Coordinates of C-alpha atoms and ligand atoms in Angstrom, one line a residue:
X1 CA 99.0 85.7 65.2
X2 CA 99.8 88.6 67.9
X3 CA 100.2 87.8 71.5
X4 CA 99.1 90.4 73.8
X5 CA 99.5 90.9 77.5
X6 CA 97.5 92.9 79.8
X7 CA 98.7 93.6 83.1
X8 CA 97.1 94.1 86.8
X9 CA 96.0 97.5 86.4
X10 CA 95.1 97.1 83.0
X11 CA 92.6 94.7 84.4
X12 CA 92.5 95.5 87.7
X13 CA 88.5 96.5 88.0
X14 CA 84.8 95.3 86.4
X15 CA 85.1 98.1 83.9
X16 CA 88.7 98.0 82.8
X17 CA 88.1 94.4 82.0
X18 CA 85.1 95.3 79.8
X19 CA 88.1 97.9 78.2
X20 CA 90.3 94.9 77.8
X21 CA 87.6 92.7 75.6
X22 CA 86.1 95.8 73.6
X23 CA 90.3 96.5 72.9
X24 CA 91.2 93.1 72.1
X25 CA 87.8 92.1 69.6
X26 CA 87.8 95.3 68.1
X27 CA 89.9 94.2 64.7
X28 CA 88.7 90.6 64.4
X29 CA 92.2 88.8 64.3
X30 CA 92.7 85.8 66.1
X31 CA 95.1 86.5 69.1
X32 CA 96.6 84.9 72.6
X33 CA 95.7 86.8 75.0
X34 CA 98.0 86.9 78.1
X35 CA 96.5 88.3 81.7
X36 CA 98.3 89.3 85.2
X37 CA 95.7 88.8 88.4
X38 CA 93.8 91.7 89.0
X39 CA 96.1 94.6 90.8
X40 CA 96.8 94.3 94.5
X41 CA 95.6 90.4 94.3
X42 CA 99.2 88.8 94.1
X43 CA 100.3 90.6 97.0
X44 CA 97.1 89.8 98.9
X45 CA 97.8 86.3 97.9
X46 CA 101.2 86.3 99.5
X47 CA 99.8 87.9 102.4
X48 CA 97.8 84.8 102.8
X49 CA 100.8 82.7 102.6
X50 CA 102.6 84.5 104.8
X51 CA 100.3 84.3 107.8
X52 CA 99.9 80.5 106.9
X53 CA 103.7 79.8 107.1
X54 CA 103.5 81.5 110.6
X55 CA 100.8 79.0 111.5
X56 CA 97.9 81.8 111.6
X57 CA 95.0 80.1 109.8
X58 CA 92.4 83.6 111.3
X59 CA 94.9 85.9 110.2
X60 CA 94.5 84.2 106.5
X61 CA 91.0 83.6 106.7
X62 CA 90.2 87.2 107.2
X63 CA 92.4 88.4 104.2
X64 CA 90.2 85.8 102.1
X65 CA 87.1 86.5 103.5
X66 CA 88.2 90.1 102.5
X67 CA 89.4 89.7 98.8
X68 CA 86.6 87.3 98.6
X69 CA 83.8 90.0 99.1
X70 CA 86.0 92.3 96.6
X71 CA 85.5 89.4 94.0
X72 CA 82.0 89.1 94.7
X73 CA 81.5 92.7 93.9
X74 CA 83.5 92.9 90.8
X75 CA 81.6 90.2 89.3
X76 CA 78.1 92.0 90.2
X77 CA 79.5 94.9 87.8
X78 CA 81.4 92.8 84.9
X79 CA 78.3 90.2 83.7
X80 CA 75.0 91.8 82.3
X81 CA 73.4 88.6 82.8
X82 CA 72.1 86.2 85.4
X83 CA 73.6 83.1 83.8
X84 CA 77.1 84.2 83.2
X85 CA 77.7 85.8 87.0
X86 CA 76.1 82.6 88.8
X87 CA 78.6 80.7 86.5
X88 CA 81.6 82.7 87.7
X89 CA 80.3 83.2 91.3
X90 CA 80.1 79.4 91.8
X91 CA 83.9 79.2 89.7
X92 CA 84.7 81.9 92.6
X93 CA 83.2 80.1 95.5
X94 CA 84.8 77.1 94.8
X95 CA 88.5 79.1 94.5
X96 CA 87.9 80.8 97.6
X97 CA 87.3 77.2 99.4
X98 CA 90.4 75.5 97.9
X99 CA 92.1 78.9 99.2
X100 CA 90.8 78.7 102.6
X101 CA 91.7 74.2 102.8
X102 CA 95.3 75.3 102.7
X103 CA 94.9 76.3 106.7
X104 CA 94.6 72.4 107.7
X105 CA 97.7 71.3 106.0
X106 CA 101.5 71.3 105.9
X107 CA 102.6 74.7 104.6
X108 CA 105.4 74.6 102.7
X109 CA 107.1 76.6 99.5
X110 CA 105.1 74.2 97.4
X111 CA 101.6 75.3 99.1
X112 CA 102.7 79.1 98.5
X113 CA 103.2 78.8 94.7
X114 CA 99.7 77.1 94.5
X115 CA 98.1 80.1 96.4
X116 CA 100.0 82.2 94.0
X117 CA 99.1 80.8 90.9
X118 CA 95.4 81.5 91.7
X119 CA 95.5 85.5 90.8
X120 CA 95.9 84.7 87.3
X121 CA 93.6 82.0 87.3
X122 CA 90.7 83.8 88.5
X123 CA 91.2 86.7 86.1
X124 CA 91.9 84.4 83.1
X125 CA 88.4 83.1 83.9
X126 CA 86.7 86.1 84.6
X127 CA 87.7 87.9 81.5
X128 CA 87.3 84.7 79.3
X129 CA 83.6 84.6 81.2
X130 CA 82.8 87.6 80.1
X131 CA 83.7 87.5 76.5
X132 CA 81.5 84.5 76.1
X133 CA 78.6 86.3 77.7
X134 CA 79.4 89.1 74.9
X135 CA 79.8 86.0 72.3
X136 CA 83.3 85.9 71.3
X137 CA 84.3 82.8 69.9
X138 CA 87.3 83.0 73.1
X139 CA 88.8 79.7 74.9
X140 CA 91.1 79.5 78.2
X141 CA 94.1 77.8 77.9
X142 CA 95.7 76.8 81.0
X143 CA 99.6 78.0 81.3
X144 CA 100.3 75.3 83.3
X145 CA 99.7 72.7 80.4
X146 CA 102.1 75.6 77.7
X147 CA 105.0 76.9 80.1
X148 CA 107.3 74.8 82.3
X149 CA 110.7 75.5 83.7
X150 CA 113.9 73.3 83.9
X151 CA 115.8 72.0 86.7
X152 CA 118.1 75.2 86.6
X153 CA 114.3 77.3 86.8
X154 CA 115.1 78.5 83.3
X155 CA 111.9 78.4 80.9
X156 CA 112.0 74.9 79.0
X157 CA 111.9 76.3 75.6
X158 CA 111.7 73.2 73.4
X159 CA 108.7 72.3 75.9
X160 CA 107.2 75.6 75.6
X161 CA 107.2 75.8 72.4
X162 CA 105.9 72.3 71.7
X163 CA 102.9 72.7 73.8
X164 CA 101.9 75.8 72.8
X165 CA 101.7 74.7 69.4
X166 CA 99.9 71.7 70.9
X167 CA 97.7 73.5 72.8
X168 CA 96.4 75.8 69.3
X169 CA 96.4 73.0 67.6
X170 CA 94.1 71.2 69.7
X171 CA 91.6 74.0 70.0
X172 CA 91.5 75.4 66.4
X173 CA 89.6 78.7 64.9
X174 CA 88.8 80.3 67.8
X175 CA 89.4 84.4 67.9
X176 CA 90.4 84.8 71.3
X177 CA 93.2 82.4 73.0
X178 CA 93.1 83.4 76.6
X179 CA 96.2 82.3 79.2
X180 CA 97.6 83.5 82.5
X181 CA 100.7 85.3 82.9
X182 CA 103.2 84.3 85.5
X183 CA 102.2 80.7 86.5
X184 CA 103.9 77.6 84.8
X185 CA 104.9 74.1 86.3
X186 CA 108.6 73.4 87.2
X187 CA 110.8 70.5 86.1
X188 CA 108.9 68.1 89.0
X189 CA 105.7 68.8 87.2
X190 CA 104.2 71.1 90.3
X191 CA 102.9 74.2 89.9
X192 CA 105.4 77.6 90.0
X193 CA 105.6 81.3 88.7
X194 CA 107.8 82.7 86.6
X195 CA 108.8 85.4 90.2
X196 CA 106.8 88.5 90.5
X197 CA 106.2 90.8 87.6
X198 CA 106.4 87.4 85.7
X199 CA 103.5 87.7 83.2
X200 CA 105.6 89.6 80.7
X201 CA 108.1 87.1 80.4
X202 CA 104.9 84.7 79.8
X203 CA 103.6 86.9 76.7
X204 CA 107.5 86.9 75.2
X205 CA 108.0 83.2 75.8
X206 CA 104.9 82.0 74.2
X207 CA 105.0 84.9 71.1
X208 CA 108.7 83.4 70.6
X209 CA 107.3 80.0 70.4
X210 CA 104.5 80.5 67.8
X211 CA 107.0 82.8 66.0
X212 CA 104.0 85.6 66.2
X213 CA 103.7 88.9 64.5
X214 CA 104.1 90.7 67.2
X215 CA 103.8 90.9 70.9
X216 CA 102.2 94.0 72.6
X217 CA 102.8 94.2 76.1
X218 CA 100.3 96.8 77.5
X219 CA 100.5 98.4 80.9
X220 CA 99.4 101.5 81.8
X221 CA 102.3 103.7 81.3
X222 CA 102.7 105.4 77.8
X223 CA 105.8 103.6 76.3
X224 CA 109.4 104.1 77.2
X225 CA 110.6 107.8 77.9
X226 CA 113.7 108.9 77.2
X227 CA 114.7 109.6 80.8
X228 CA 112.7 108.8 83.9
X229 CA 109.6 111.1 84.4
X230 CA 109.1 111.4 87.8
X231 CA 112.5 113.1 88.2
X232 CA 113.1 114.9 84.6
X233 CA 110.8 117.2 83.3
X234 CA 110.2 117.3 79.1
X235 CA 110.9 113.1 78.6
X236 CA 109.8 112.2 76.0
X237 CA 108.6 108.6 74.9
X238 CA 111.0 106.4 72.8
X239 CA 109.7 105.2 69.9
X240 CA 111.9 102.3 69.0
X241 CA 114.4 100.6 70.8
X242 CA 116.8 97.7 70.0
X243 CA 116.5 94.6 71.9
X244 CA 120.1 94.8 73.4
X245 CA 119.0 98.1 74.1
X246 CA 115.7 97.5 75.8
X247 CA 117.6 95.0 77.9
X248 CA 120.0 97.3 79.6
X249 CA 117.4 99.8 80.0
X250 CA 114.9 97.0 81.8
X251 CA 117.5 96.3 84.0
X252 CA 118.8 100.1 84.9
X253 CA 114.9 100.6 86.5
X254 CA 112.7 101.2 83.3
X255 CA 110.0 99.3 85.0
X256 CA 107.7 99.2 82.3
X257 CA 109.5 95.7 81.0
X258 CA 110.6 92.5 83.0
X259 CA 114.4 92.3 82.2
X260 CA 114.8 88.7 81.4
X261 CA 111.5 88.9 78.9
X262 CA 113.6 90.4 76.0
X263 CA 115.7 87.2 75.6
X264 CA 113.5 84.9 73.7
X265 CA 111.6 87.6 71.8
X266 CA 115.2 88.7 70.2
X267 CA 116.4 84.9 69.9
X268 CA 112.9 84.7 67.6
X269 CA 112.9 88.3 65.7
X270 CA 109.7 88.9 67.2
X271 CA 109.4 92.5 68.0
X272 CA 108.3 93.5 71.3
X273 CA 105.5 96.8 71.2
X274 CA 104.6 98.3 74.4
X275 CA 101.5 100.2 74.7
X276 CA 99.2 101.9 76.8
X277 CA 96.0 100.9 77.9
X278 CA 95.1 104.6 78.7
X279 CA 95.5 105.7 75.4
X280 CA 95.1 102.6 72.8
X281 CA 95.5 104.8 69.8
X282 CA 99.3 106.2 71.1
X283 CA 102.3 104.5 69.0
X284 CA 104.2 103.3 71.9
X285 CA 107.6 102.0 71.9
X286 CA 108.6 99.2 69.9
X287 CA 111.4 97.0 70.4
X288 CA 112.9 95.4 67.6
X289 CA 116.0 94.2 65.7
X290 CA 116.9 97.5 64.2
X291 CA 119.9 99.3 65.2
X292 CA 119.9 103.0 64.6
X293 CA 123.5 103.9 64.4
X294 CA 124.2 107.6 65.4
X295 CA 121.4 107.9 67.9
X296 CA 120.8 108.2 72.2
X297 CA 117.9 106.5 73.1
X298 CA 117.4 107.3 76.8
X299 CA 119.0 107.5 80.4
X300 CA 117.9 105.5 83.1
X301 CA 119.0 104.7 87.0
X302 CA 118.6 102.3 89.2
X303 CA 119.1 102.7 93.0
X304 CA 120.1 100.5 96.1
X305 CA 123.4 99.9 94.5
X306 CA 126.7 99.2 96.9
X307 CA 129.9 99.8 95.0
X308 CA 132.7 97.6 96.7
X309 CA 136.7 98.5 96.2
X310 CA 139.8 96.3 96.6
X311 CA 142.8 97.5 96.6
X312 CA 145.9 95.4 96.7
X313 CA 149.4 95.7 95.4
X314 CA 149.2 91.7 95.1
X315 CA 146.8 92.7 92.0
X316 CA 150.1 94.1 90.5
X317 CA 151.7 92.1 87.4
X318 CA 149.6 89.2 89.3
X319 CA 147.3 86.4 87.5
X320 CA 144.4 85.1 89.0
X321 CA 143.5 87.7 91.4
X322 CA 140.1 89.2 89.6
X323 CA 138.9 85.4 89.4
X324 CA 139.5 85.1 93.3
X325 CA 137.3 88.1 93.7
X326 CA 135.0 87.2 91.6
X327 CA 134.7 83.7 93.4
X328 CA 134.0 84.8 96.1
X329 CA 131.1 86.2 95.0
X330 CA 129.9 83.6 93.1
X331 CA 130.2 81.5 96.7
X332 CA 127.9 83.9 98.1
X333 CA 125.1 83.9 95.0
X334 CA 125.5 87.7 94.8
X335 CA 126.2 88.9 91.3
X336 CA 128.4 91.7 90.1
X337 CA 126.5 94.5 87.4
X338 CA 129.7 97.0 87.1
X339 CA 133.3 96.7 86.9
X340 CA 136.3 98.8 87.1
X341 CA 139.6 98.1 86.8
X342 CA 142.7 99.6 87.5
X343 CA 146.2 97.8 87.6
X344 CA 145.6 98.0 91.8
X345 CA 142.6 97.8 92.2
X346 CA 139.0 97.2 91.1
X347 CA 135.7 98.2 92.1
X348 CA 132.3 96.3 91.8
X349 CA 128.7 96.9 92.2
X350 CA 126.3 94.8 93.8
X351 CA 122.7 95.3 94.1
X352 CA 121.5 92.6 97.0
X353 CA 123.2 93.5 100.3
X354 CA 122.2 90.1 101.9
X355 CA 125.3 88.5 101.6
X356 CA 127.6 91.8 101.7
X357 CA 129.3 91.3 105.2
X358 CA 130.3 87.3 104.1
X359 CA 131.8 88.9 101.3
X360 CA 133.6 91.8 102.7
X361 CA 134.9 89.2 105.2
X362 CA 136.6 87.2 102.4
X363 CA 137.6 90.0 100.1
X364 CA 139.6 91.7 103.2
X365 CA 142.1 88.5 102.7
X366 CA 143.3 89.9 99.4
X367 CA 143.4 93.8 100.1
X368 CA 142.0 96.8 101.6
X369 CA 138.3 97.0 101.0
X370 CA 136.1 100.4 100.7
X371 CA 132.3 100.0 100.7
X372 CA 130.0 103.0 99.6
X373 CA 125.8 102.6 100.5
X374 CA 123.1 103.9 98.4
X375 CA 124.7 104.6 95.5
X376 CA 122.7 104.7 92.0
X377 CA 124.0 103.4 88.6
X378 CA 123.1 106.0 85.7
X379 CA 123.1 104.6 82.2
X380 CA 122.9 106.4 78.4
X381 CA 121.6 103.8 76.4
X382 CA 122.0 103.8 72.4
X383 CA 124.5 103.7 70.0
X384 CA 127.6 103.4 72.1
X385 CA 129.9 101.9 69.4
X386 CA 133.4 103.1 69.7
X387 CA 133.4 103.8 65.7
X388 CA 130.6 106.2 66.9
X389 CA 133.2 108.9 68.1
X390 CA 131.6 111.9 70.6
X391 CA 128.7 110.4 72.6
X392 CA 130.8 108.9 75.4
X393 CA 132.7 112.9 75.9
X394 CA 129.0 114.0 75.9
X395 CA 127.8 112.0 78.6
X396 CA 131.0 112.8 80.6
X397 CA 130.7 116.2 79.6
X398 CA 127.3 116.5 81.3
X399 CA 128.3 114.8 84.4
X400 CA 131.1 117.1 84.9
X401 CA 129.9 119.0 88.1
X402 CA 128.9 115.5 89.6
X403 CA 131.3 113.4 91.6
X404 CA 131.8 110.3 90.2
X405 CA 132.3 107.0 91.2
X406 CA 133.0 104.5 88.4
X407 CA 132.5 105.1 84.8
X408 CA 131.7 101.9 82.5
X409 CA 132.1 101.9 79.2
X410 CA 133.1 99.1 76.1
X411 CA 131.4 96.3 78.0
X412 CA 128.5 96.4 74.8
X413 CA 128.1 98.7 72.0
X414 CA 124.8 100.3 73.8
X415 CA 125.3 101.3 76.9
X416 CA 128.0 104.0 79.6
X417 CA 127.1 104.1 82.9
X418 CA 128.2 106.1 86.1
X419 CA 127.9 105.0 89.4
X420 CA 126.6 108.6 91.3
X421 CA 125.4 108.8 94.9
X422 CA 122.1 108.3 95.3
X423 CA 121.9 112.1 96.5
X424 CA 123.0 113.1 93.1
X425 CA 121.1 110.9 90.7
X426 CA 118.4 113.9 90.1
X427 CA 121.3 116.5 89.1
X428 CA 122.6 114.0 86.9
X429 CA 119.8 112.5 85.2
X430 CA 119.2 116.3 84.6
X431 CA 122.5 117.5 83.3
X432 CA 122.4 114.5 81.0
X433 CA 118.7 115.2 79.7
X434 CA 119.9 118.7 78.6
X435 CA 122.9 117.6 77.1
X436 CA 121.8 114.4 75.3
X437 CA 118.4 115.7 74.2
X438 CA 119.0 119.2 73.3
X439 CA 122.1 119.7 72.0
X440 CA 122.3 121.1 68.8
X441 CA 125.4 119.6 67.6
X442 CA 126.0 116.5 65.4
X443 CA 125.1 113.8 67.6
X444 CA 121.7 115.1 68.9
X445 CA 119.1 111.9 68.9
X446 CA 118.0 111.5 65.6
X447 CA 114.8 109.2 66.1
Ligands
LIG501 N1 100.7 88.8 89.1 C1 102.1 88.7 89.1 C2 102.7 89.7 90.0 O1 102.0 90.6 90.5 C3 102.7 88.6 87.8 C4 102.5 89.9 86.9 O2 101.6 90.7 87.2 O3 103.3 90.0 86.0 O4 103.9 89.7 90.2
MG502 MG1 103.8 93.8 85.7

């Protein structure tokens, strides 16, 4: 069995969800079928709590009045008959009301992941709605009875894995297995997301646990590319990654993949295909456990990185000193993504300034301490290996006219990264597109 997930925009109107059900019936095969909320709903959804936590039931009301209307509408389009949209229009009625109760009560963290969950619970019904009106042999699963997290707010894989199976085996032989993305209950048995962008992570966790085929996770962006395309001109999509692979490039700003979704898909084998919703027929990228020795996969960046220096002599011949820096970022929940190291000195990045004056408070007790702003992190993801000689002098070869930072290279076989100014990320993400891509030399990208 294949798990599929759709995102918002790939299900964000009437007629892309009729695209959706004509894409996901068109072979026959039994699948799970995971959905985000319709676009631009979770965000209206937190709108909503956010004027309730401010104690502003009219300024709520009207956002629900709003998205309710928008509902209304889309349901006028998606069912071709009378029975199936007075079915979901009372389903809808009813979700508006319980939306619009929340104003009376006590509004608290709890409230706001209830009000959240609902996204993904109207568009699971919608779209399971309207493939029974078409006469697909399709059932709704609730997430909430397959995915919980721990105590720590880690999935609860045993659990996951456990009630899934439960779940299939409960409701046997049907084609279509539809769940939402995103929502799950938390150790305390409430209901909880998996944070934004979530629904990914959903499609991975639940295709680890029934050990499936595949899972596709389709958006509306063509695969991977080699380098981002709004800056770079000639990407090109990347056809296969390695999971280790994937995961640095999910965190250094590929958007296209949640990072922490790669985990249990690798821990099961199951590759991980992304495709395009745009273009069904298009190959994609797929993610896998094949390494392709003697090959670049792409270059990504991320921005909003703060790259922090202490120097000390005390750091000289010393023990213990890194671990004191590092503690005191652990005290302050921040955590480190690059390190560099000199005998007196080392510099760290950070990506979440909210804690950064506490910490350059405590860091000045151990040495002089430099802080540079809106900095970007550039990576060159593929085989890194150090038995791999020449890829590493490429990179820094094409970075040569750009001042640099902090290199980091060595910390896994996949991945060097630069930390550039912000102001330079384009020239670099550039110079190492030519280089990389088009070089005619031994270690061109072979794939
Ligand atoms: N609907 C959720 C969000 O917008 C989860 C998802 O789409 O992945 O973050
Ligand atoms: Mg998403």
């Amino acid at each position: 069995m294949k798990v599929l997930k759709f995102g918002g925009t790939s299900v964000g109107s009437a007629q892309r969800m009729k695209d959706v059900s004509a894409l996901i019936t068109s072979d026959g095969q039994p699948k799970i079928v995971v959905l985000s909320a319709m676009s631009g709903t979770t965000n209206t959804l937190v709108e909503i709590a956010d004027y309730l936590y401010k104690k502003n039931p009219e300024g709520a009301h009207d956002v629900i009045n709003r998205l309710e209307l928008k509902y209304m509408e889309h349901i006028q389009e998606l069912y071709n008959t009378e029975e199936w949209r007075a079915k979901t229009e009372k389903f809808l009625r009813e979700e508006f009301s319980y939306l619009r109760s929340f104003s009376k009560s006590l509004f608290t963290s709890f409230e706001e992941k209830v009000i959240l969950a609902q996204g993904e619970i109207i568009s699971t019904n919608m779209v399971t709605n309207y493939l029974l009106e078409q006469g697909v042999n399709a059932v709704l699963l609730s997430a909430l009875d397959m995915v919980r997290t721990d105590k720590n707010a880690e999935p609860d894989f045993n659990y996951i894995r456990e009630k899934t199976q439960e779940q299939l085996e409960a409701n046997p032989g049907y084609e279509i297995y539809v769940t939402q993305g995103f929502i799950c209950r938390n150790a305390y048995g409430e209901i909880d997301n998996l944070l934004r962008g979530g629904s990914d992570y959903t499609a991975c966790l639940l295709g680890a646990a029934i050990e499936a085929e595949e899972i596709q996770i389709w958006t509306d962006i063509d695969g991977m590319h080699n380098n981002d395309p709004r800056i770079v001109e000639g990407t090109e999509p990347v056809r296969q990654l390695y999971f280790e692979e994937a995961a640095e490039l999910a965190y250094f700003g590929a958007k296209i993949l949640h990072p922490t979704c790669i985990q249990p898909a690798k821990f099961s084998g199951v590759p991980v295909r992304l495709l395009n919703t745009m273009d069904p027929t298009a190959p994609g990228t797929i993610i896998n456990n094949q390494m392709h020795r003697g090959t670049i996969k792409a270059v990504a960046a991320k921005d909003n990185i703060i790259c922090i220096g202490i120097q000390s002599s005390r750091m000289l011949l010393a023990h213990g000193f890194l671990r004191k820096v590092f503690e005191i970022f652990e005290t302050y929940k921040t955590s480190i993504d690059m390190i560099a190291t000199s005998e007196v000195g080392v510099s760290v990045t950070i990506d979440n300034q909210s804690q950064l004056s506490n910490i350059i408070d405590e860091l000045k007790k151990y040495g002089t301490v430099t802080v540079d702003k809106d900095m970007c992190i550039v990576c060159v993801v593929g085989d890194l290996t150090s038995q791999n000689v020449g890829f590493e002098t490429l990179a820094m070869d094409a970075m040569k006219q750009i001042p640099v930072r902090m290199i980091s290279y060595g910390g896994s076989a996949h991945n060097i990264s630069f930390v550039v100014a912000e102001a330079d990320k384009k020239r670099a993400l550039q110079a190492l597109q030519e280089t990389l891509f088009k070089y005619d030399g031994h270690v061109r990208r072979q794939s």
